[in-house]
C-alpha positions as a LaTeX table, in Angstrom:
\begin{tabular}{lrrr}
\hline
Residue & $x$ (\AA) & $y$ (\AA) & $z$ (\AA) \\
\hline
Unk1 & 0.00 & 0.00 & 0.00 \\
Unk2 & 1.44 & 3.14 & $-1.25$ \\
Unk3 & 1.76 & 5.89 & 1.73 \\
Unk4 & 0.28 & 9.73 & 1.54 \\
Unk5 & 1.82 & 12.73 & 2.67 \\
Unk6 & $-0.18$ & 13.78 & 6.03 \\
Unk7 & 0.70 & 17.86 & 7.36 \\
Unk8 & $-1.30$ & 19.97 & 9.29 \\
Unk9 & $-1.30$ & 22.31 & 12.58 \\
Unk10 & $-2.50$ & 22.14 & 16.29 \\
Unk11 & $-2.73$ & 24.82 & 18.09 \\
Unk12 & $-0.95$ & 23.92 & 21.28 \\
Unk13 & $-3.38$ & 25.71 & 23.83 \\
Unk14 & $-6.61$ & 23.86 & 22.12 \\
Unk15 & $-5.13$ & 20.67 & 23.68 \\
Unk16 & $-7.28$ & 19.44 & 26.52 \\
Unk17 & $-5.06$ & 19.54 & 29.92 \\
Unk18 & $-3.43$ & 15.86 & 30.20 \\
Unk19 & $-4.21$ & 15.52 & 26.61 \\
Unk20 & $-1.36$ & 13.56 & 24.42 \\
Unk21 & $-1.04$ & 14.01 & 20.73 \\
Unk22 & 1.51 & 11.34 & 20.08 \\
Unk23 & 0.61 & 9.17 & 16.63 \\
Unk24 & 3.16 & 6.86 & 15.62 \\
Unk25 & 5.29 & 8.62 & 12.94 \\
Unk26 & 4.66 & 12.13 & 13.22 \\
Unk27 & 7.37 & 14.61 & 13.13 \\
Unk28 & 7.87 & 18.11 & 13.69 \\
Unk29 & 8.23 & 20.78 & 11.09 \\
Unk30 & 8.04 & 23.86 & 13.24 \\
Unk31 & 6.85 & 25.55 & 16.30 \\
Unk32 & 5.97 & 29.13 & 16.33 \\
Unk33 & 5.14 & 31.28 & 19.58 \\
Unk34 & 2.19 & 34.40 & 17.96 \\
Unk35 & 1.09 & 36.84 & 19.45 \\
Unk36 & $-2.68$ & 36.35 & 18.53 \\
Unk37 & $-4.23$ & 39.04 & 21.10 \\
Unk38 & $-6.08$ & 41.05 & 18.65 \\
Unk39 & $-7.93$ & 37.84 & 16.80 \\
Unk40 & $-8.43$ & 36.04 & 19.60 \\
Unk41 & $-11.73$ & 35.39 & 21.28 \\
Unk42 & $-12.39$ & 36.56 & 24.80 \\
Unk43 & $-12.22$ & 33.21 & 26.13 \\
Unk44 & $-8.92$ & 31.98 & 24.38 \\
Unk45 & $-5.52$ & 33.03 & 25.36 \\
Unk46 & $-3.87$ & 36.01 & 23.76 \\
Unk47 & $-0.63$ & 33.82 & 22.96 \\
Unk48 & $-0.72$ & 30.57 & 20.61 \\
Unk49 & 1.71 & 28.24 & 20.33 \\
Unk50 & 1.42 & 26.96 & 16.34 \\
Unk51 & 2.55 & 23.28 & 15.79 \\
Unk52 & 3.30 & 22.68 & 12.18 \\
Unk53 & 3.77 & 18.44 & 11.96 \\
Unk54 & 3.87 & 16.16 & 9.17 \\
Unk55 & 3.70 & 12.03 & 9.10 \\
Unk56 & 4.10 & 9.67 & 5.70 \\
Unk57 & 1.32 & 7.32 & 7.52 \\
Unk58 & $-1.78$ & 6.12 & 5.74 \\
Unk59 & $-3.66$ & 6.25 & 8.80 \\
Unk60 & $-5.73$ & 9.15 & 8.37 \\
Unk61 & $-8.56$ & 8.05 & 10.29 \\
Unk62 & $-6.47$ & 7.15 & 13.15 \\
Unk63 & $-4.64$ & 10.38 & 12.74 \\
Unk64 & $-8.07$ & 12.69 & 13.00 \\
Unk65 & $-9.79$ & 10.68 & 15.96 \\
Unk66 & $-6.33$ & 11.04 & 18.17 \\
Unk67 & $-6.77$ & 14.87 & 17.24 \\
Unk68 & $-10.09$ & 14.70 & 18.07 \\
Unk69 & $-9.58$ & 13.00 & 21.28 \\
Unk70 & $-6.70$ & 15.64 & 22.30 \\
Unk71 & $-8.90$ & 18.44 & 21.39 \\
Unk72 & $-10.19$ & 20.61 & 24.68 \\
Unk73 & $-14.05$ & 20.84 & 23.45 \\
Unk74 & $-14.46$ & 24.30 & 25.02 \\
Unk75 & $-14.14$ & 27.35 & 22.83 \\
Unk76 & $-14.55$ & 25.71 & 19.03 \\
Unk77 & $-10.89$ & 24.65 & 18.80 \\
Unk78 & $-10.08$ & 22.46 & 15.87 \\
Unk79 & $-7.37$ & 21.64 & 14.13 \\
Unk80 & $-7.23$ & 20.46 & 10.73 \\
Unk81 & $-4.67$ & 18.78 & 8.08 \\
Unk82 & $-4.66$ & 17.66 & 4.22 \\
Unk83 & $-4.36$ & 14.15 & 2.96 \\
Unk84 & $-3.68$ & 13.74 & $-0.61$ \\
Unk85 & $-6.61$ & 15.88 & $-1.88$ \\
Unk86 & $-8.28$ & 15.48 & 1.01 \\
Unk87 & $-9.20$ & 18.31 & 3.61 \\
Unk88 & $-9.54$ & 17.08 & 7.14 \\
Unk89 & $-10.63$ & 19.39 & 9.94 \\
Unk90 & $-11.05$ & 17.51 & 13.32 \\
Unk91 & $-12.81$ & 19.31 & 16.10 \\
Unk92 & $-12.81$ & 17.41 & 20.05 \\
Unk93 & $-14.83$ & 14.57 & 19.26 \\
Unk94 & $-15.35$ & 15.39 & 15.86 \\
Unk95 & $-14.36$ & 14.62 & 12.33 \\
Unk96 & $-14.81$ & 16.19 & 8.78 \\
Unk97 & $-13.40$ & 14.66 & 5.66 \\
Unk98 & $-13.78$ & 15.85 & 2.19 \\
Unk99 & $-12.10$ & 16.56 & $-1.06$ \\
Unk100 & $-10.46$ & 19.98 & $-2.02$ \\
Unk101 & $-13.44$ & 21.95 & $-3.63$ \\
Unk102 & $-15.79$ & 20.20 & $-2.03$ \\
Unk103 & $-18.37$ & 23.46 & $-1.38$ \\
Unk104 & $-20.62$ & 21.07 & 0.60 \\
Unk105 & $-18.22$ & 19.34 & 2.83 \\
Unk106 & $-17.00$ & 22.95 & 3.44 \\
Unk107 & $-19.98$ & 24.59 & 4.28 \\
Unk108 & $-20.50$ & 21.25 & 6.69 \\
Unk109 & $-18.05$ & 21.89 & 9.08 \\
Unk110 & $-18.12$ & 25.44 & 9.54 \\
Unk111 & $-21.45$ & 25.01 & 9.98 \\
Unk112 & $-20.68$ & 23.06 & 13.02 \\
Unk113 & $-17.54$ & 25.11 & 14.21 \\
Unk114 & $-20.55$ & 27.98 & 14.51 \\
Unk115 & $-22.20$ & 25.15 & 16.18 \\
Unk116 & $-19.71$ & 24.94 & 19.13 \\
Unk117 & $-18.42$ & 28.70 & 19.45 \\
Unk118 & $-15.60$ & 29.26 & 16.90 \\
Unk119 & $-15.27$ & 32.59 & 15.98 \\
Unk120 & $-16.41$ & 33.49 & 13.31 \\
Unk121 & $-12.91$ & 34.91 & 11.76 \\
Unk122 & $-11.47$ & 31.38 & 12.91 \\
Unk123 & $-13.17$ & 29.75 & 10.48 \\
Unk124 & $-10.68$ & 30.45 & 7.40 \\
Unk125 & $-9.03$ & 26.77 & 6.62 \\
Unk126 & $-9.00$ & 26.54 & 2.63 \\
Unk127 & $-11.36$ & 24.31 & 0.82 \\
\hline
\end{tabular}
């Protein structure tokens, strides 16, 4: 079975406290301290701490539902990653897959980031 290329972010303060994002495989490509005080909701902190990673692992399902499992449900954190041609956006306890372009799947899951209290101007990830 041929292997995809798997990279995404996490925000490092969306993790739940006790929370460990640890799939087999995954490697760091950067972490970046931002100052995010102007964009950030009332209830998030004013600093982020941006986790670029990457993993050659087919395992995209496995990949999401750890995310999804790390995720701190409070505030409409996600975090989301592409697969291939495939957008995944995992939210805590949560999981949207679709193709690039994919209006539908799109629409889907910001639908349900509004759902759980993402701000609005959070809601940016690229078809």
């Amino acid at each position: 079975m041929s292997r995809s290329h798997i990279s995404g972010y996490v925000i490092g303060e969306s993790l739940r406290p006790g929370a460990v994002f640890q799939p087999a495989g995954l490697r760091l490509r950067n972490v970046t301290r931002l100052d995010v005080s102007a964009s950030a909701s009332a209830a998030q902190p004013g600093l982020w701490t941006l986790v670029e990673w990457e993993t050659d692992s087919d395992d995209v399902s496995g990949l999401a539902e750890a995310l999804a499992e790390a995720l701190e449900p409070e505030n409409g954190w996600y975090a989301d990653f592409t697969a291939g041609d495939e957008r995944v956006v995992v939210f805590a306890r949560k999981v949207f897959r679709y193709r690039r372009g994919d209006a539908a799947g799109h629409a889907e899951a910001i639908a349900y980031g509004r759902s759980v209290g993402t701000p609005e101007h959070q809601l940016d990830w690229k078809e």
